[in-house]
mmCIF file of C-alpha atoms in Angstrom:
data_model
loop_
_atom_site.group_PDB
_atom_site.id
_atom_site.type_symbol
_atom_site.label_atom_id
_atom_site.label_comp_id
_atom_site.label_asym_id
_atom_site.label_seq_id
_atom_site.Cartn_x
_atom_site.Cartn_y
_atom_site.Cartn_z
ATOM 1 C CA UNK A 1 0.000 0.000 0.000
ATOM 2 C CA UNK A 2 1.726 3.529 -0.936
ATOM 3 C CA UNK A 3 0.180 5.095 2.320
ATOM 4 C CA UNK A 4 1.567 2.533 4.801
ATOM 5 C CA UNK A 5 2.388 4.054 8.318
ATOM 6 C CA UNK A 6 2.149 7.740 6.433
ATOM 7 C CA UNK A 7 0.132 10.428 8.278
ATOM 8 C CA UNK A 8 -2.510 12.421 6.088
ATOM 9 C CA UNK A 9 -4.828 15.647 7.652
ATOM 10 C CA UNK A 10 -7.791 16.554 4.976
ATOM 11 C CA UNK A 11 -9.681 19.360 5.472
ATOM 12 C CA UNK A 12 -13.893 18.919 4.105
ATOM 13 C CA UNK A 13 -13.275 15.863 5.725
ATOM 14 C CA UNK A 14 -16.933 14.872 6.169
ATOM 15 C CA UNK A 15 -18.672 14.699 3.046
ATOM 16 C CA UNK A 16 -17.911 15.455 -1.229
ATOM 17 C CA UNK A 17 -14.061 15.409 -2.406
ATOM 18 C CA UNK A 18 -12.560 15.779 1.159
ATOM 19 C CA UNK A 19 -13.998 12.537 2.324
ATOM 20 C CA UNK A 20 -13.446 10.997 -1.039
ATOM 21 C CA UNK A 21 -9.521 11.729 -0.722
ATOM 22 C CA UNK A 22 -9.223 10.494 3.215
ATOM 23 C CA UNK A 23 -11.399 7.340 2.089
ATOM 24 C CA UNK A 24 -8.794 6.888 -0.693
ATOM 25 C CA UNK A 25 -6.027 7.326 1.726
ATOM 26 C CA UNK A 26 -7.195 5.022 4.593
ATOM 27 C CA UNK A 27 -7.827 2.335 2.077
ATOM 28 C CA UNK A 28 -4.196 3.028 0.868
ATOM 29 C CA UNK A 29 -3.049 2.219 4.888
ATOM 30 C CA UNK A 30 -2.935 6.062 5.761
ATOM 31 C CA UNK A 31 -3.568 7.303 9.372
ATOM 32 C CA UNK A 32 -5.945 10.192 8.488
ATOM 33 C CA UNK A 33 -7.426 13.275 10.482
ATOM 34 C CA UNK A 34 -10.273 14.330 9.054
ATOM 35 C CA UNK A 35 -11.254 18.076 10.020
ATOM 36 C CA UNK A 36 -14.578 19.571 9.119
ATOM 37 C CA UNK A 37 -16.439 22.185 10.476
ATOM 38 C CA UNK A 38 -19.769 19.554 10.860
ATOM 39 C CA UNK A 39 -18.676 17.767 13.983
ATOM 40 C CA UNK A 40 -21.748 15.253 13.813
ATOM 41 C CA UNK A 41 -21.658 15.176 10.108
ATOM 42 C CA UNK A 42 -17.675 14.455 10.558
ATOM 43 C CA UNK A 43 -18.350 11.415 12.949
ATOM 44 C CA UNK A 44 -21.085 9.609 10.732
ATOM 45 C CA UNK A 45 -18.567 9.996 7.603
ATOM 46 C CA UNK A 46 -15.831 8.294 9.346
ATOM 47 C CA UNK A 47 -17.586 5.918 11.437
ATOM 48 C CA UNK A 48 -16.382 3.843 8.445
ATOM 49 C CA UNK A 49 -13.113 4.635 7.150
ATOM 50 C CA UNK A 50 -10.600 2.821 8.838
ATOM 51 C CA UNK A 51 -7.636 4.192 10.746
ATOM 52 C CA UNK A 52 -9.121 7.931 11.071
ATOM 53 C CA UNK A 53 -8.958 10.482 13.493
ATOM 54 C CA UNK A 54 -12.249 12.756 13.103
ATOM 55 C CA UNK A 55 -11.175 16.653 13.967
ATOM 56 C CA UNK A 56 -14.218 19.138 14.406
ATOM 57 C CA UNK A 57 -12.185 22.508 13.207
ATOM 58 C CA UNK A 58 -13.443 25.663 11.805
ATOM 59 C CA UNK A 59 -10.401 26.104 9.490
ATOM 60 C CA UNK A 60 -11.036 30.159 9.476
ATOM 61 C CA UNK A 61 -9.837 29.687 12.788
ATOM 62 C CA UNK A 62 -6.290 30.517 12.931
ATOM 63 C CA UNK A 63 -5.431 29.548 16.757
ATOM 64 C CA UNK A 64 -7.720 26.497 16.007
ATOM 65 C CA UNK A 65 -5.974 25.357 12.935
ATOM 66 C CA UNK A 66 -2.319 25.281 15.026
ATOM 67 C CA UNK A 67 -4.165 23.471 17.896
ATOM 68 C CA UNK A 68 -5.165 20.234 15.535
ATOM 69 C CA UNK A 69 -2.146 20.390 13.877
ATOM 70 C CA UNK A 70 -0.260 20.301 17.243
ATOM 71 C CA UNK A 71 -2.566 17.151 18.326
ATOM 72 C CA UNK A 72 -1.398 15.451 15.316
ATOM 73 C CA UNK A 73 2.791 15.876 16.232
ATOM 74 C CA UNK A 74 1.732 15.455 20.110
ATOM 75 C CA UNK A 75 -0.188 11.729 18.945
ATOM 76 C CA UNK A 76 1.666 10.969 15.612
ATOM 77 C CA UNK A 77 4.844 12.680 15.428
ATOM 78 C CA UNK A 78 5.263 13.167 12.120
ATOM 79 C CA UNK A 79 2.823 14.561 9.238
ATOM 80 C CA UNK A 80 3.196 13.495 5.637
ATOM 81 C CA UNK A 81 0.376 14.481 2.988
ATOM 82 C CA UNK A 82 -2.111 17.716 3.539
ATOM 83 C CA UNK A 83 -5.599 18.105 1.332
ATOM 84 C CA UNK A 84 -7.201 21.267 1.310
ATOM 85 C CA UNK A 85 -10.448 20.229 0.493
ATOM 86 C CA UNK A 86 -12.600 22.547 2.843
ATOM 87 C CA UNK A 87 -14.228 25.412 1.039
ATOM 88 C CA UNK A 88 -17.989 27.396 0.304
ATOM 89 C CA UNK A 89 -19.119 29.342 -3.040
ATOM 90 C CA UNK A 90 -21.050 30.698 -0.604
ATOM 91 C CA UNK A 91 -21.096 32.334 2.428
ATOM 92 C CA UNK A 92 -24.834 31.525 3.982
ATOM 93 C CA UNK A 93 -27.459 29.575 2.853
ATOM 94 C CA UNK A 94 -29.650 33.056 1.274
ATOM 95 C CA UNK A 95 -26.650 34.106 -0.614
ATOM 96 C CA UNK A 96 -26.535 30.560 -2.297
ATOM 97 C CA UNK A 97 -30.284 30.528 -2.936
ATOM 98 C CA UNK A 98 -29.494 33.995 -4.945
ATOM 99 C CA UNK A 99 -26.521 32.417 -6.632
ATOM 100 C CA UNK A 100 -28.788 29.773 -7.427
ATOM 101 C CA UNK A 101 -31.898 31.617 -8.329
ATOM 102 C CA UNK A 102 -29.731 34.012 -10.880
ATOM 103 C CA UNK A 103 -27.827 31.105 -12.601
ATOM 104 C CA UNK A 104 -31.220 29.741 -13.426
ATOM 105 C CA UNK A 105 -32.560 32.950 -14.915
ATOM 106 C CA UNK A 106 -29.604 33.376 -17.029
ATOM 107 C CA UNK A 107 -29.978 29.945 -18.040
ATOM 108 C CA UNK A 108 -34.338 30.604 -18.591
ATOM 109 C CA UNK A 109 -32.982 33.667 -20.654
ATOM 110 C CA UNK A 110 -30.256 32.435 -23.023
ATOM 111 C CA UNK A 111 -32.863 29.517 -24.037
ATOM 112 C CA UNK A 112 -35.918 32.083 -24.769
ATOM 113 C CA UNK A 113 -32.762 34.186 -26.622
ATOM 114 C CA UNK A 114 -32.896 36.695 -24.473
ATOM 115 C CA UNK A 115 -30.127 38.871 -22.767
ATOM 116 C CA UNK A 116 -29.362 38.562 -18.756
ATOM 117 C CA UNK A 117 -27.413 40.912 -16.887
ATOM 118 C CA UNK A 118 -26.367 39.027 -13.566
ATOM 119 C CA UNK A 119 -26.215 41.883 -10.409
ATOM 120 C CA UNK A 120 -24.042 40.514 -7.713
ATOM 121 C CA UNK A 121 -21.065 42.986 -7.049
ATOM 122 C CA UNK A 122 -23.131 45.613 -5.550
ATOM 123 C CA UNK A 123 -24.799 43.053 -3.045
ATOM 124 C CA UNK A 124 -22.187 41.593 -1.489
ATOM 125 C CA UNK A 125 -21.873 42.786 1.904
ATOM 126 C CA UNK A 126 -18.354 43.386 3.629
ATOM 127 C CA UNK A 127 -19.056 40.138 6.090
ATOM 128 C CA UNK A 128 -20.289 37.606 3.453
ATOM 129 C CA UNK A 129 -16.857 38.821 1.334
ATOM 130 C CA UNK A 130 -14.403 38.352 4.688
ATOM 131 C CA UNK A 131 -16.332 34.919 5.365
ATOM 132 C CA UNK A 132 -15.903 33.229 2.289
ATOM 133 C CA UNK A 133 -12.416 34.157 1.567
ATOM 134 C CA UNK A 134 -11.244 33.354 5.409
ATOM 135 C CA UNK A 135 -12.744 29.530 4.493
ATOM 136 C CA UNK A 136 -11.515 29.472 1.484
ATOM 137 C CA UNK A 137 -7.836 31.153 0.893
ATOM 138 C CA UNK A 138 -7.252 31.722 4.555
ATOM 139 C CA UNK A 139 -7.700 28.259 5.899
ATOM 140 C CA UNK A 140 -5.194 26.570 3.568
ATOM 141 C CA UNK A 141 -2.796 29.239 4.389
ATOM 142 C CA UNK A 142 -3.630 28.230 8.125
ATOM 143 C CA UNK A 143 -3.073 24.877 7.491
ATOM 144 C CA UNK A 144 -0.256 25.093 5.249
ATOM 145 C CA UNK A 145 1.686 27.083 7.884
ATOM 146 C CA UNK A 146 0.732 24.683 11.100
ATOM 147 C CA UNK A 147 1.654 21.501 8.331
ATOM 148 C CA UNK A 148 5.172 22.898 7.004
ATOM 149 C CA UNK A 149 7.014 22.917 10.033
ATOM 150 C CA UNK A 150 5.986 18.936 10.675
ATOM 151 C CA UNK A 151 6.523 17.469 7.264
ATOM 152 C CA UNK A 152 10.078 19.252 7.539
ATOM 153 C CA UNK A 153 10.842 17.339 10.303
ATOM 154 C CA UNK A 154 9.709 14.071 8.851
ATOM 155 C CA UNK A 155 12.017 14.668 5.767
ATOM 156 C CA UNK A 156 9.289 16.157 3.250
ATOM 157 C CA UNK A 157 5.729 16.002 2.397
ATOM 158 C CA UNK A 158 3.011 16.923 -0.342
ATOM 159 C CA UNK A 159 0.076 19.677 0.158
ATOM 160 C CA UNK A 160 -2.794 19.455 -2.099
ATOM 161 C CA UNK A 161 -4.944 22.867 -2.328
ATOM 162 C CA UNK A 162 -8.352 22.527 -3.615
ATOM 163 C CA UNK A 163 -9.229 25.175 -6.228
ATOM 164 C CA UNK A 164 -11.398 25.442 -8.901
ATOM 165 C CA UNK A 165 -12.027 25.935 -12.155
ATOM 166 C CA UNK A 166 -13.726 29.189 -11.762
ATOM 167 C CA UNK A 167 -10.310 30.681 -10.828
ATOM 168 C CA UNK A 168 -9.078 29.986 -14.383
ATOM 169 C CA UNK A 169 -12.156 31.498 -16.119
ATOM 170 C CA UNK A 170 -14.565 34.300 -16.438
ATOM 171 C CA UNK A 171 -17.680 32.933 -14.523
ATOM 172 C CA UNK A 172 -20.300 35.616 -13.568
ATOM 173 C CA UNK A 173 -20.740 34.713 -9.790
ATOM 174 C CA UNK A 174 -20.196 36.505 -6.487
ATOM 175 C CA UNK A 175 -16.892 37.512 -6.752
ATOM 176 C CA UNK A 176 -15.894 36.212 -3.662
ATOM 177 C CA UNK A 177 -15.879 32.771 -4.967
ATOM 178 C CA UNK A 178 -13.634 32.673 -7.936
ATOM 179 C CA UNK A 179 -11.222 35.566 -6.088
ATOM 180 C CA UNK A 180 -10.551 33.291 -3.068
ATOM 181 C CA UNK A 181 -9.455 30.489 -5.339
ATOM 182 C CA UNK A 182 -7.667 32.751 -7.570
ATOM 183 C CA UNK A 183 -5.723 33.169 -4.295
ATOM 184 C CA UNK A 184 -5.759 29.635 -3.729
ATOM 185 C CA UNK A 185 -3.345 29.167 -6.718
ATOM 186 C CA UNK A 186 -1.196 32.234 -5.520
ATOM 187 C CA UNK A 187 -0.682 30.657 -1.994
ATOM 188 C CA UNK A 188 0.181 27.116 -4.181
ATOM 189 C CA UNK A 189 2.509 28.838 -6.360
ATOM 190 C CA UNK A 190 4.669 30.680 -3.926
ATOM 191 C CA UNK A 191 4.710 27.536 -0.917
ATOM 192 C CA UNK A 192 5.832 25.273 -3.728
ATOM 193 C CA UNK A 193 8.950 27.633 -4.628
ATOM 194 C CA UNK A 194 9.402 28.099 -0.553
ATOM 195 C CA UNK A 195 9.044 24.601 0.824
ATOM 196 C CA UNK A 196 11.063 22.647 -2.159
ATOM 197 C CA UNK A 197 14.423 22.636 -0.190
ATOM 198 C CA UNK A 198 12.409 20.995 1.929
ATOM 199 C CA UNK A 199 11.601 17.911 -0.325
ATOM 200 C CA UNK A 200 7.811 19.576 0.237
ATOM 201 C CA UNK A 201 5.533 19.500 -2.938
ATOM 202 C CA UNK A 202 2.641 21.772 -3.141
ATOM 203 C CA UNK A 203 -0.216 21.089 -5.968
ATOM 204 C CA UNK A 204 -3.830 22.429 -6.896
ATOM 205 C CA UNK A 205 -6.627 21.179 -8.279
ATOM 206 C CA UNK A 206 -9.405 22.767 -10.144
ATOM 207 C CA UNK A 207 -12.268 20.586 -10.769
ATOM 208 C CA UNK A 208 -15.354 21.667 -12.524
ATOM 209 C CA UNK A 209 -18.447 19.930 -12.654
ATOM 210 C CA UNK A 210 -18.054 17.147 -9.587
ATOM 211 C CA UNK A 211 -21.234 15.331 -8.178
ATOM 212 C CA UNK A 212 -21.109 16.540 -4.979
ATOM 213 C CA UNK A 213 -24.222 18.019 -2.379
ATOM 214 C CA UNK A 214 -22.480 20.805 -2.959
ATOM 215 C CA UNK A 215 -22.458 21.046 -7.065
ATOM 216 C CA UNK A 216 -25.718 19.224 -6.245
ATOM 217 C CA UNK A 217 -27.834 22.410 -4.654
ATOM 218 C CA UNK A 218 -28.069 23.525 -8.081
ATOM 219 C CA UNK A 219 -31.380 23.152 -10.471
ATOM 220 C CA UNK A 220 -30.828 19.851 -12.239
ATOM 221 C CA UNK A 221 -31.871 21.743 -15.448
ATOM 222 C CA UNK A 222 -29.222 23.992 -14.773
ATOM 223 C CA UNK A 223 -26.717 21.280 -13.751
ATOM 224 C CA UNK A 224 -27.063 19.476 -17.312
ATOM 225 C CA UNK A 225 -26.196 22.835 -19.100
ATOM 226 C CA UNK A 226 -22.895 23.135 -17.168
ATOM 227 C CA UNK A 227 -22.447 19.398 -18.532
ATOM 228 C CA UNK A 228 -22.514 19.906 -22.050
ATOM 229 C CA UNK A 229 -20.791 22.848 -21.910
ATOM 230 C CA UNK A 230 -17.993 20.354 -21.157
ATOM 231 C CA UNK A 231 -16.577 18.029 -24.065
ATOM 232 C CA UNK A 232 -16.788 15.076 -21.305
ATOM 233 C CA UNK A 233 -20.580 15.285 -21.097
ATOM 234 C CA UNK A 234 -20.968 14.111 -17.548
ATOM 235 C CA UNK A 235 -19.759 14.839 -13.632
ATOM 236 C CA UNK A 236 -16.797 13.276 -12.254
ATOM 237 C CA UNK A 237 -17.357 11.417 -9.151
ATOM 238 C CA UNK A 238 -15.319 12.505 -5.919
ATOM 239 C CA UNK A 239 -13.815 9.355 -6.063
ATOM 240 C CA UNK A 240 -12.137 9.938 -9.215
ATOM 241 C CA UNK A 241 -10.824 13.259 -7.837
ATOM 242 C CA UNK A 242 -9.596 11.120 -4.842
ATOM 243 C CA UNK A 243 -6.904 9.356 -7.460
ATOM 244 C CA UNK A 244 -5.697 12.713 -8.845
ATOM 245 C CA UNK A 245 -5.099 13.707 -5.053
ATOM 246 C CA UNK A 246 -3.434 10.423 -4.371
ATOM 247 C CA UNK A 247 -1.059 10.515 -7.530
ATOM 248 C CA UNK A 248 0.032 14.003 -6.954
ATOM 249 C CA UNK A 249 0.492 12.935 -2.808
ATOM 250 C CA UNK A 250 2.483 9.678 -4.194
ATOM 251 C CA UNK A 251 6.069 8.901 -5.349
ATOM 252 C CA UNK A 252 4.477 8.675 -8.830
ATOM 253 C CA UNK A 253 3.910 12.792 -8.461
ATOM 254 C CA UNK A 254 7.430 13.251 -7.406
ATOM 255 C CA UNK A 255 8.654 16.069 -9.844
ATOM 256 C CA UNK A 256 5.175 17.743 -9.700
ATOM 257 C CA UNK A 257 5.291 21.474 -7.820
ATOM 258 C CA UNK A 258 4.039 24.803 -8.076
ATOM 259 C CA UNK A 259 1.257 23.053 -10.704
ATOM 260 C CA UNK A 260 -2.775 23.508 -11.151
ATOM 261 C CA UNK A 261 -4.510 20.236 -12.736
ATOM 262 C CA UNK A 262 -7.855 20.795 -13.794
ATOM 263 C CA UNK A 263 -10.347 17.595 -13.633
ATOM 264 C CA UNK A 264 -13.152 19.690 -15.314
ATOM 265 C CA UNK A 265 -14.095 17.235 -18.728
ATOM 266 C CA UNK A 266 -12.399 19.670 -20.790
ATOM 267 C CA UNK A 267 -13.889 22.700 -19.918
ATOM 268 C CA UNK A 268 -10.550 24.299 -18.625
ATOM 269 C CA UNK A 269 -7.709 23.301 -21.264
ATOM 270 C CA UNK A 270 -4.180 24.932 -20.567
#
């Protein structure tokens, strides 16, 4: 097994690509700490993945971020592989019925052939734009600092940051969204130039359409439109994501660094 006695900590632990990626680990003999801001959620998900640690953690939580990562040296030791997989489009459950309710319109309109003109930067309020990015682009920074001191010690170590393909593309959304994994691939970029002396690789991702609840709030009307606009007409499963996250975590990913990987059918090609 390529995971044997290593020691993994995914974030978005308890449900979608996060718990598809510490699944894929444990079954790959990985000790993995799953953190996720759903503590009951967190416990149900892992009630069946062997070897894990379950980790309630609000990763916009700086001093709680160093705490779990100083419960893994204090229990383990030693820390090999970090996934980034927590993150939010957005940041309460009426600005994602909006998000929702104006991708359908715009989807209503082009059919009927008419024009739509999405409204969303003048809406966003200064606490909705602080909470998403402090989930999204602040909590792998949190991790990534609490993680690099540990996987220096063990000799070296892979991070995987989730991003998405909405940070390599125009996408009319809140900008929050796309401008906190924009960021994402900044914060990927510069660790992966910083921490390679250190035999530490850092990676992104940048799925598109993946069947998650997440991707999965959306109308399913809506959801087949983002499909074809893809020249793989379907979702990915969070399990195939999982072996993209395990490659790039493996020996096999050795000379990858400082790199973005898109598992979006085709709709991002670089």
């Amino acid at each position: 097994m390529r995971f044997e006695n290593k020691v993994v900590f995914v974030t978005g632990a308890a449900s979608g690509m996060g718990l598809a990626a510490a699944e894929a680990f444990a079954a790959e003999g990985a000790v993995v700490y799953g953190a996720d801001i759903s503590a009951d959620r967190l416990a149900e998900s892992f009630a069946a993945v062997p070897r894990s640690v379950p980790v309630p953690l609000d990763i916009s939580d700086g001093a709680a971020v160093r705490a779990a990562f100083e419960r893994v040296d204090a229990e383990q030791g030693r820390l090999d592989v970090l996934v980034n997989a927590a993150g939010v489009n957005a940041p309460n459950k009426a600005a994602l019925d909006q998000l929702n309710e104006q991708n359908y319109e715009g989807f209503v309109a082009m059919k009927e052939g008419r024009q739509h003109r999405p409204e969303f930067l003048e809406h966003i309020s200064d606490e909705d734009f602080d909470r998403v990015v402090r989930i999204n682009l602040h909590g792998p920074f949190f991790t990534t600092r609490s993680a690099a001191p540990l996987m220096k010690r063990t000799g070296g170590g892979a991070i995987i940051n989730f991003s998405s393909a909405a940070a390599l593309m125009g996408v009319a959304m809140p900008a929050y969204y796309p401008a906190s994994k924009a960021g994402v691939l900044g914060l990927t970029r510069e660790t992966a130039i910083e921490l390679a002396p250190f035999n530490i690789r850092v990676n992104a991702l940048a799925p598109g359409a993946v069947d998650t609840p997440l991707f999965r709030q959306s109308d399913d009307e809506f959801i087949d439109f983002l499909v074809g606009l893809q020249p793989i007409r379907r979702t990915a499963t969070p399990a195939e994501v999982a072996q993209t996250v395990l490659f790039l975590a493996s020996d096999e990913g050795s000379y990858y660094t400082g790199q973005t990987i898109s598992p979006s059918g085709g709709l991002v090609m670089q």
